[in-house]
mmCIF file of C-alpha atoms in Angstrom:
data_model
loop_
_atom_site.group_PDB
_atom_site.id
_atom_site.type_symbol
_atom_site.label_atom_id
_atom_site.label_comp_id
_atom_site.label_asym_id
_atom_site.label_seq_id
_atom_site.Cartn_x
_atom_site.Cartn_y
_atom_site.Cartn_z
ATOM 1 C CA MET A 1201 -15.959 46.439 -63.803
ATOM 2 C CA LEU A 1202 -16.855 44.186 -60.888
ATOM 3 C CA ALA A 1203 -15.042 41.001 -59.993
ATOM 4 C CA GLY A 1204 -16.881 38.633 -57.732
ATOM 5 C CA THR A 1205 -16.822 35.134 -56.416
ATOM 6 C CA LEU A 1206 -19.570 32.604 -55.927
ATOM 7 C CA LEU A 1207 -19.735 29.575 -53.660
ATOM 8 C CA ALA A 1208 -22.575 27.172 -54.409
ATOM 9 C CA PHE A 1209 -23.916 24.067 -52.712
ATOM 10 C CA LEU A 1210 -25.869 22.113 -55.324
ATOM 11 C CA PRO A 1211 -28.679 19.746 -54.290
ATOM 12 C CA VAL A 1212 -28.986 16.348 -55.891
ATOM 13 C CA GLU A 1213 -31.904 15.642 -58.203
ATOM 14 C CA ALA A 1214 -35.004 14.289 -56.487
ATOM 15 C CA GLY A 1215 -37.317 11.679 -57.863
ATOM 16 C CA THR A 1216 -41.086 11.946 -58.026
ATOM 17 C CA LYS A 1217 -43.742 9.457 -57.098
ATOM 18 C CA ALA A 1218 -44.398 7.015 -59.926
ATOM 19 C CA SER A 1219 -48.119 7.600 -60.259
ATOM 20 C CA HIS A 1220 -50.161 8.356 -63.368
ATOM 21 C CA PRO A 1221 -53.157 10.692 -63.090
ATOM 22 C CA ALA A 1222 -56.226 9.400 -64.898
ATOM 23 C CA ALA A 1223 -57.131 12.920 -65.939
ATOM 24 C CA ALA A 1224 -58.776 14.235 -69.068
ATOM 25 C CA GLY A 1225 -60.138 10.912 -70.315
ATOM 26 C CA LEU A 1226 -57.146 10.218 -72.553
ATOM 27 C CA THR A 1227 -55.618 6.760 -72.434
ATOM 28 C CA PHE A 1228 -51.871 6.334 -72.147
ATOM 29 C CA ALA A 1229 -51.801 4.968 -75.706
ATOM 30 C CA ASP A 1230 -53.653 8.075 -76.917
ATOM 31 C CA ARG A 1231 -51.085 10.330 -75.310
ATOM 32 C CA VAL A 1232 -48.188 8.390 -76.819
ATOM 33 C CA ALA A 1233 -49.762 8.654 -80.274
ATOM 34 C CA TYR A 1234 -50.189 12.410 -79.917
ATOM 35 C CA GLN A 1235 -46.632 12.694 -78.597
ATOM 36 C CA HIS A 1236 -45.466 10.987 -81.774
ATOM 37 C CA ALA A 1237 -47.388 13.552 -83.841
ATOM 38 C CA ILE A 1238 -45.727 16.375 -81.906
ATOM 39 C CA GLU A 1239 -42.253 14.890 -82.345
ATOM 40 C CA GLU A 1240 -42.914 14.497 -86.078
ATOM 41 C CA VAL A 1241 -43.352 18.268 -86.361
ATOM 42 C CA TYR A 1242 -40.179 18.997 -84.397
ATOM 43 C CA TRP A 1243 -38.196 16.455 -86.415
ATOM 44 C CA ARG A 1244 -39.471 17.842 -89.708
ATOM 45 C CA HIS A 1245 -38.111 21.265 -88.799
ATOM 46 C CA ARG A 1246 -34.788 19.989 -87.513
ATOM 47 C CA ILE A 1247 -32.056 20.894 -89.986
ATOM 48 C CA TRP A 1248 -29.998 17.952 -91.192
ATOM 49 C CA PRO A 1249 -26.279 18.880 -91.499
ATOM 50 C CA LYS A 1250 -25.234 19.399 -95.115
ATOM 51 C CA GLU A 1251 -21.930 17.663 -94.487
ATOM 52 C CA ARG A 1252 -23.712 14.427 -93.608
ATOM 53 C CA PRO A 1253 -23.495 12.073 -96.621
ATOM 54 C CA ASP A 1254 -26.534 10.068 -95.539
ATOM 55 C CA PRO A 1255 -30.087 11.356 -96.019
ATOM 56 C CA LYS A 1256 -32.105 12.561 -93.057
ATOM 57 C CA PRO A 1257 -33.733 9.501 -91.457
ATOM 58 C CA SER A 1258 -37.339 9.233 -90.399
ATOM 59 C CA LEU A 1259 -38.398 10.038 -86.859
ATOM 60 C CA ASP A 1260 -39.032 6.368 -86.132
ATOM 61 C CA ALA A 1261 -35.402 5.624 -86.978
ATOM 62 C CA VAL A 1262 -34.083 8.010 -84.328
ATOM 63 C CA MET A 1263 -36.768 7.856 -81.616
ATOM 64 C CA SER A 1264 -38.020 4.558 -80.257
ATOM 65 C CA GLN A 1265 -41.458 3.730 -78.923
ATOM 66 C CA ALA A 1266 -39.897 3.434 -75.474
ATOM 67 C CA GLN A 1267 -38.569 7.000 -75.695
ATOM 68 C CA LEU A 1268 -41.985 8.316 -76.664
ATOM 69 C CA GLU A 1269 -43.579 6.452 -73.787
ATOM 70 C CA LYS A 1270 -41.006 7.841 -71.338
ATOM 71 C CA LYS A 1271 -41.819 11.414 -72.380
ATOM 72 C CA VAL A 1272 -45.480 10.790 -71.606
ATOM 73 C CA GLU A 1273 -44.687 8.969 -68.361
ATOM 74 C CA ASP A 1274 -42.517 11.881 -67.244
ATOM 75 C CA TYR A 1275 -45.129 14.588 -67.648
ATOM 76 C CA LEU A 1276 -47.871 12.452 -66.117
ATOM 77 C CA ARG A 1277 -45.601 11.672 -63.166
ATOM 78 C CA ASN A 1278 -44.710 15.355 -62.787
ATOM 79 C CA SER A 1279 -48.390 16.277 -62.806
ATOM 80 C CA GLN A 1280 -49.173 13.695 -60.148
ATOM 81 C CA ALA A 1281 -46.239 14.796 -57.988
ATOM 82 C CA LEU A 1282 -47.610 18.346 -57.881
ATOM 83 C CA GLU A 1283 -50.804 16.973 -56.369
ATOM 84 C CA ASP A 1284 -49.220 14.366 -54.097
ATOM 85 C CA TYR A 1285 -46.440 16.480 -52.565
ATOM 86 C CA TRP A 1286 -47.763 20.045 -52.756
ATOM 87 C CA HIS A 1287 -51.530 19.560 -53.185
ATOM 88 C CA ARG A 1288 -51.350 21.688 -56.325
ATOM 89 C CA PRO A 1289 -53.036 19.760 -59.135
ATOM 90 C CA ILE A 1290 -52.826 21.479 -62.489
ATOM 91 C CA THR A 1291 -56.087 23.255 -63.276
ATOM 92 C CA ALA A 1292 -57.823 23.992 -66.564
ATOM 93 C CA GLU A 1293 -57.152 27.690 -65.990
ATOM 94 C CA GLN A 1294 -53.428 27.037 -65.660
ATOM 95 C CA LEU A 1295 -53.412 24.982 -68.849
ATOM 96 C CA GLN A 1296 -55.186 27.768 -70.734
ATOM 97 C CA ALA A 1297 -52.719 30.324 -69.376
ATOM 98 C CA GLU A 1298 -49.852 28.091 -70.505
ATOM 99 C CA ILE A 1299 -51.310 27.856 -74.015
ATOM 100 C CA ASP A 1300 -51.587 31.655 -74.087
ATOM 101 C CA ARG A 1301 -47.987 31.991 -72.891
ATOM 102 C CA ILE A 1302 -46.713 29.579 -75.530
ATOM 103 C CA ALA A 1303 -48.622 31.404 -78.269
ATOM 104 C CA GLN A 1304 -47.468 34.858 -77.172
ATOM 105 C CA HIS A 1305 -43.804 33.994 -76.756
ATOM 106 C CA SER A 1306 -43.255 31.534 -79.592
ATOM 107 C CA LYS A 1307 -40.223 32.426 -81.705
ATOM 108 C CA GLN A 1308 -41.411 30.079 -84.454
ATOM 109 C CA PRO A 1309 -45.138 30.699 -84.943
ATOM 110 C CA GLU A 1310 -45.200 28.562 -88.079
ATOM 111 C CA VAL A 1311 -43.946 25.561 -86.095
ATOM 112 C CA LEU A 1312 -46.491 26.235 -83.376
ATOM 113 C CA ARG A 1313 -49.228 26.357 -85.989
ATOM 114 C CA GLU A 1314 -48.132 22.945 -87.278
ATOM 115 C CA LEU A 1315 -48.116 21.568 -83.734
ATOM 116 C CA PHE A 1316 -51.684 22.745 -83.260
ATOM 117 C CA GLU A 1317 -52.642 21.174 -86.582
ATOM 118 C CA ALA A 1318 -50.975 17.888 -85.577
ATOM 119 C CA LEU A 1319 -53.346 17.881 -82.604
ATOM 120 C CA GLY A 1320 -56.340 18.597 -84.808
ATOM 121 C CA ASN A 1321 -56.543 22.210 -83.608
ATOM 122 C CA ASP A 1322 -58.393 20.731 -80.643
ATOM 123 C CA PRO A 1323 -58.006 22.995 -77.557
ATOM 124 C CA PHE A 1324 -58.444 19.987 -75.277
ATOM 125 C CA LEU A 1325 -55.619 18.024 -76.912
ATOM 126 C CA ILE A 1326 -53.396 21.095 -77.140
ATOM 127 C CA ALA A 1327 -53.860 21.686 -73.411
ATOM 128 C CA GLU A 1328 -53.213 18.077 -72.429
ATOM 129 C CA CYS A 1329 -50.454 17.082 -74.852
ATOM 130 C CA LEU A 1330 -48.596 20.348 -75.458
ATOM 131 C CA ALA A 1331 -49.254 22.653 -72.507
ATOM 132 C CA ARG A 1332 -49.333 20.086 -69.687
ATOM 133 C CA PRO A 1333 -45.803 18.679 -70.269
ATOM 134 C CA ALA A 1334 -44.165 22.126 -70.222
ATOM 135 C CA LEU A 1335 -46.260 23.445 -67.341
ATOM 136 C CA ALA A 1336 -45.862 20.369 -65.137
ATOM 137 C CA LYS A 1337 -42.087 20.382 -65.563
ATOM 138 C CA ARG A 1338 -41.773 24.088 -64.763
ATOM 139 C CA LEU A 1339 -44.102 24.030 -61.753
ATOM 140 C CA LEU A 1340 -42.461 20.930 -60.324
ATOM 141 C CA ALA A 1341 -39.013 22.508 -60.589
ATOM 142 C CA SER A 1342 -40.252 25.666 -58.870
ATOM 143 C CA TRP A 1343 -42.013 23.943 -55.966
ATOM 144 C CA TYR A 1344 -39.210 21.448 -55.449
ATOM 145 C CA ALA A 1345 -36.480 24.090 -55.502
ATOM 146 C CA TYR A 1346 -37.665 25.898 -52.368
ATOM 147 C CA ASP A 1347 -39.131 22.998 -50.394
ATOM 148 C CA ARG A 1348 -37.205 22.601 -47.131
ATOM 149 C CA ARG A 1349 -38.431 19.009 -46.789
ATOM 150 C CA PHE A 1350 -36.023 18.045 -49.546
ATOM 151 C CA HIS A 1351 -33.202 20.528 -48.979
ATOM 152 C CA ASP A 1352 -33.002 21.293 -45.257
ATOM 153 C CA GLU A 1353 -30.132 18.870 -44.659
ATOM 154 C CA LEU A 1354 -28.139 20.503 -47.454
ATOM 155 C CA ARG A 1355 -29.044 23.962 -46.138
ATOM 156 C CA GLN A 1356 -27.810 23.124 -42.648
ATOM 157 C CA ARG A 1357 -24.602 21.664 -44.050
ATOM 158 C CA ALA A 1358 -23.984 24.747 -46.188
ATOM 159 C CA LYS A 1359 -24.694 27.029 -43.230
ATOM 160 C CA ALA A 1360 -22.267 25.121 -41.013
ATOM 161 C CA ASP A 1361 -19.656 25.175 -43.773
ATOM 162 C CA LEU A 1362 -19.880 28.962 -44.011
ATOM 163 C CA GLN A 1363 -19.657 29.359 -40.241
ATOM 164 C CA ALA A 1364 -16.485 27.268 -40.261
ATOM 165 C CA HIS A 1365 -15.039 29.323 -43.133
ATOM 166 C CA PRO A 1366 -16.278 32.887 -42.500
ATOM 167 C CA VAL A 1367 -13.805 34.847 -44.625
ATOM 168 C CA ILE A 1368 -13.273 35.108 -48.368
ATOM 169 C CA GLU A 1369 -9.799 33.613 -48.224
ATOM 170 C CA GLN A 1370 -11.299 30.364 -46.947
ATOM 171 C CA MET A 1371 -14.112 30.038 -49.489
ATOM 172 C CA ASN A 1372 -12.232 27.597 -51.693
ATOM 173 C CA GLN A 1373 -11.703 25.351 -48.655
ATOM 174 C CA THR A 1374 -15.395 24.529 -48.231
ATOM 175 C CA SER A 1375 -17.234 21.558 -49.710
ATOM 176 C CA GLY A 1376 -19.103 23.818 -52.130
ATOM 177 C CA THR A 1377 -18.219 24.729 -55.698
ATOM 178 C CA TYR A 1378 -16.000 27.825 -55.832
ATOM 179 C CA SER A 1379 -15.941 30.086 -58.882
ATOM 180 C CA GLU A 1380 -14.989 33.644 -59.793
ATOM 181 C CA ILE A 1381 -16.942 35.777 -62.253
ATOM 182 C CA GLU A 1382 -15.956 39.122 -63.712
ATOM 183 C CA PHE A 1383 -18.834 41.410 -64.719
ATOM 184 C CA VAL A 1384 -17.850 43.879 -67.418
ATOM 185 C CA LYS A 1385 -20.075 46.689 -68.658
ATOM 186 C CA SER A 1386 -19.957 46.530 -72.438
ATOM 187 C CA ASP A 1387 -20.625 49.462 -74.745
ATOM 188 C CA GLY A 1388 -21.421 47.084 -77.597
ATOM 189 C CA LEU A 1389 -17.947 47.337 -79.097
ATOM 190 C CA ARG A 1390 -15.669 44.381 -79.340
ATOM 191 C CA GLU A 1391 -13.350 44.242 -76.363
ATOM 192 C CA GLU A 1392 -10.537 41.918 -75.431
ATOM 193 C CA ASN A 1393 -10.951 39.777 -72.377
ATOM 194 C CA SER A 1394 -8.462 41.240 -69.928
ATOM 195 C CA ARG A 1395 -8.635 38.405 -67.417
ATOM 196 C CA GLU A 1396 -8.163 34.871 -68.573
ATOM 197 C CA ALA A 1397 -8.201 33.459 -65.044
ATOM 198 C CA ARG A 1398 -11.822 34.444 -64.442
ATOM 199 C CA HIS A 1399 -14.997 33.792 -66.321
ATOM 200 C CA SER A 1400 -15.894 37.151 -67.868
ATOM 201 C CA VAL A 1401 -19.532 38.130 -68.429
ATOM 202 C CA ARG A 1402 -20.243 41.209 -70.543
ATOM 203 C CA LEU A 1403 -23.413 43.096 -69.661
ATOM 204 C CA ASN A 1404 -25.385 45.713 -71.557
ATOM 205 C CA ASN A 1405 -26.641 48.833 -69.754
ATOM 206 C CA ARG A 1406 -29.848 47.239 -68.482
ATOM 207 C CA GLU A 1407 -28.117 44.050 -67.322
ATOM 208 C CA TRP A 1408 -25.382 46.085 -65.646
ATOM 209 C CA ASP A 1409 -27.886 48.236 -63.747
ATOM 210 C CA GLU A 1410 -29.785 45.140 -62.579
ATOM 211 C CA THR A 1411 -26.562 43.486 -61.405
ATOM 212 C CA VAL A 1412 -25.392 46.586 -59.550
ATOM 213 C CA GLN A 1413 -28.801 46.956 -57.906
ATOM 214 C CA LYS A 1414 -28.738 43.337 -56.740
ATOM 215 C CA LEU A 1415 -25.196 43.587 -55.415
ATOM 216 C CA GLY A 1416 -26.063 46.882 -53.747
ATOM 217 C CA ALA A 1417 -28.922 45.246 -51.870
ATOM 218 C CA THR A 1418 -26.616 42.456 -50.726
ATOM 219 C CA PHE A 1419 -23.477 44.399 -49.838
ATOM 220 C CA SER A 1420 -24.751 47.801 -48.664
ATOM 221 C CA ASN A 1421 -25.889 46.693 -45.207
ATOM 222 C CA GLY A 1422 -29.347 46.001 -46.592
ATOM 223 C CA HIS A 1423 -29.817 49.635 -47.642
ATOM 224 C CA PRO A 1424 -29.331 49.970 -51.402
ATOM 225 C CA VAL A 1425 -28.991 53.473 -52.755
ATOM 226 C CA ASP A 1426 -32.376 54.725 -53.990
ATOM 227 C CA VAL A 1427 -31.326 56.992 -56.840
ATOM 228 C CA ASP A 1428 -32.198 57.651 -60.444
ATOM 229 C CA ALA A 1429 -30.337 55.053 -62.516
ATOM 230 C CA GLY A 1430 -30.411 57.435 -65.471
ATOM 231 C CA VAL A 1431 -28.094 59.909 -63.764
ATOM 232 C CA PRO A 1432 -24.377 59.084 -64.171
ATOM 233 C CA SER A 1433 -23.487 60.312 -60.672
ATOM 234 C CA ALA A 1434 -26.232 58.147 -59.234
ATOM 235 C CA LYS A 1435 -24.808 55.069 -60.933
ATOM 236 C CA ASP A 1436 -21.370 55.883 -59.528
ATOM 237 C CA ALA A 1437 -22.873 56.259 -56.062
ATOM 238 C CA ARG A 1438 -24.444 52.824 -56.234
ATOM 239 C CA ILE A 1439 -21.141 51.179 -57.099
ATOM 240 C CA THR A 1440 -19.351 53.136 -54.374
ATOM 241 C CA ARG A 1441 -21.747 51.790 -51.764
ATOM 242 C CA ILE A 1442 -21.048 48.172 -52.708
ATOM 243 C CA LYS A 1443 -18.642 46.749 -50.155
ATOM 244 C CA THR A 1444 -15.730 44.582 -51.249
ATOM 245 C CA GLY A 1445 -14.154 41.790 -49.264
ATOM 246 C CA VAL A 1446 -17.392 40.952 -47.444
ATOM 247 C CA LEU A 1447 -18.892 37.472 -47.552
ATOM 248 C CA SER A 1448 -22.673 37.428 -47.877
ATOM 249 C CA ALA A 1449 -25.039 35.427 -45.735
ATOM 250 C CA LEU A 1450 -26.285 32.121 -47.108
ATOM 251 C CA GLN A 1451 -28.665 32.719 -50.026
ATOM 252 C CA GLU A 1452 -30.690 30.441 -52.283
ATOM 253 C CA ASP A 1453 -32.153 30.266 -55.757
ATOM 254 C CA GLU A 1454 -33.888 27.501 -57.697
ATOM 255 C CA ARG A 1455 -30.636 25.630 -58.261
ATOM 256 C CA SER A 1456 -28.533 25.969 -55.141
ATOM 257 C CA TYR A 1457 -27.636 27.512 -51.801
ATOM 258 C CA TYR A 1458 -24.803 29.964 -52.207
ATOM 259 C CA ALA A 1459 -22.751 32.762 -50.715
ATOM 260 C CA SER A 1460 -21.089 35.516 -52.708
ATOM 261 C CA ALA A 1461 -18.596 38.331 -52.337
ATOM 262 C CA VAL A 1462 -17.290 41.229 -54.409
ATOM 263 C CA LEU A 1463 -13.521 40.908 -54.669
ATOM 264 C CA SER A 1464 -12.801 44.167 -56.466
ATOM 265 C CA LYS A 1465 -14.376 46.965 -58.490
ATOM 266 C CA THR A 1466 -12.887 49.409 -60.970
#
């Protein structure tokens, strides 16, 4: 069992340039109409609670024209922002790859089939009206997350905050969000949560090994133990090498800048 703490500095959401790409030869009205067809499929498959005395309403009763238009505006704006800020316009190859990804990883293939049918099984429309919204949103989030132009001020503030509070005991005195997480290796059996004060996360064998490997790389002086994870003694060695009571350097992911520490291990 590993008990750790996490200090995060969360950036504020950034806007994107309000510009609409005139790509693909589809008018804005066309895109809104196809968005309505897509939402019709999703709404048809949405389960209406049995305890509700009223019948399930139509899509038009729960989603306005303005909401449909905003969905289209958002993905067009996201697409344009990729080109304006990062010079990364979405290509036909990327759209095709996104369609392939959606098809391969769909957990509801029957719904996906209906979505394709709602778009006339037209590869062009599927790419523009189904793949583009998802791809543009994901790519924008990824490029924005690590762009120092937007986050450098926050990064410098977080760095200064850590320098002013260099030990674990001072972590909850910073301007960041302080939290403690307890990682527990679960054997699949039901176990009682032994620590109510901390947020407990139960991990299976694979998740546990990945977590230990990551912590080992962070808290073993940059030299994680290179051993066979399948050998019990090797697993014990990895945990032994993880140092407790040490505050990490400033790190970052797609959501925040953060520092972490391992408080205890058993």
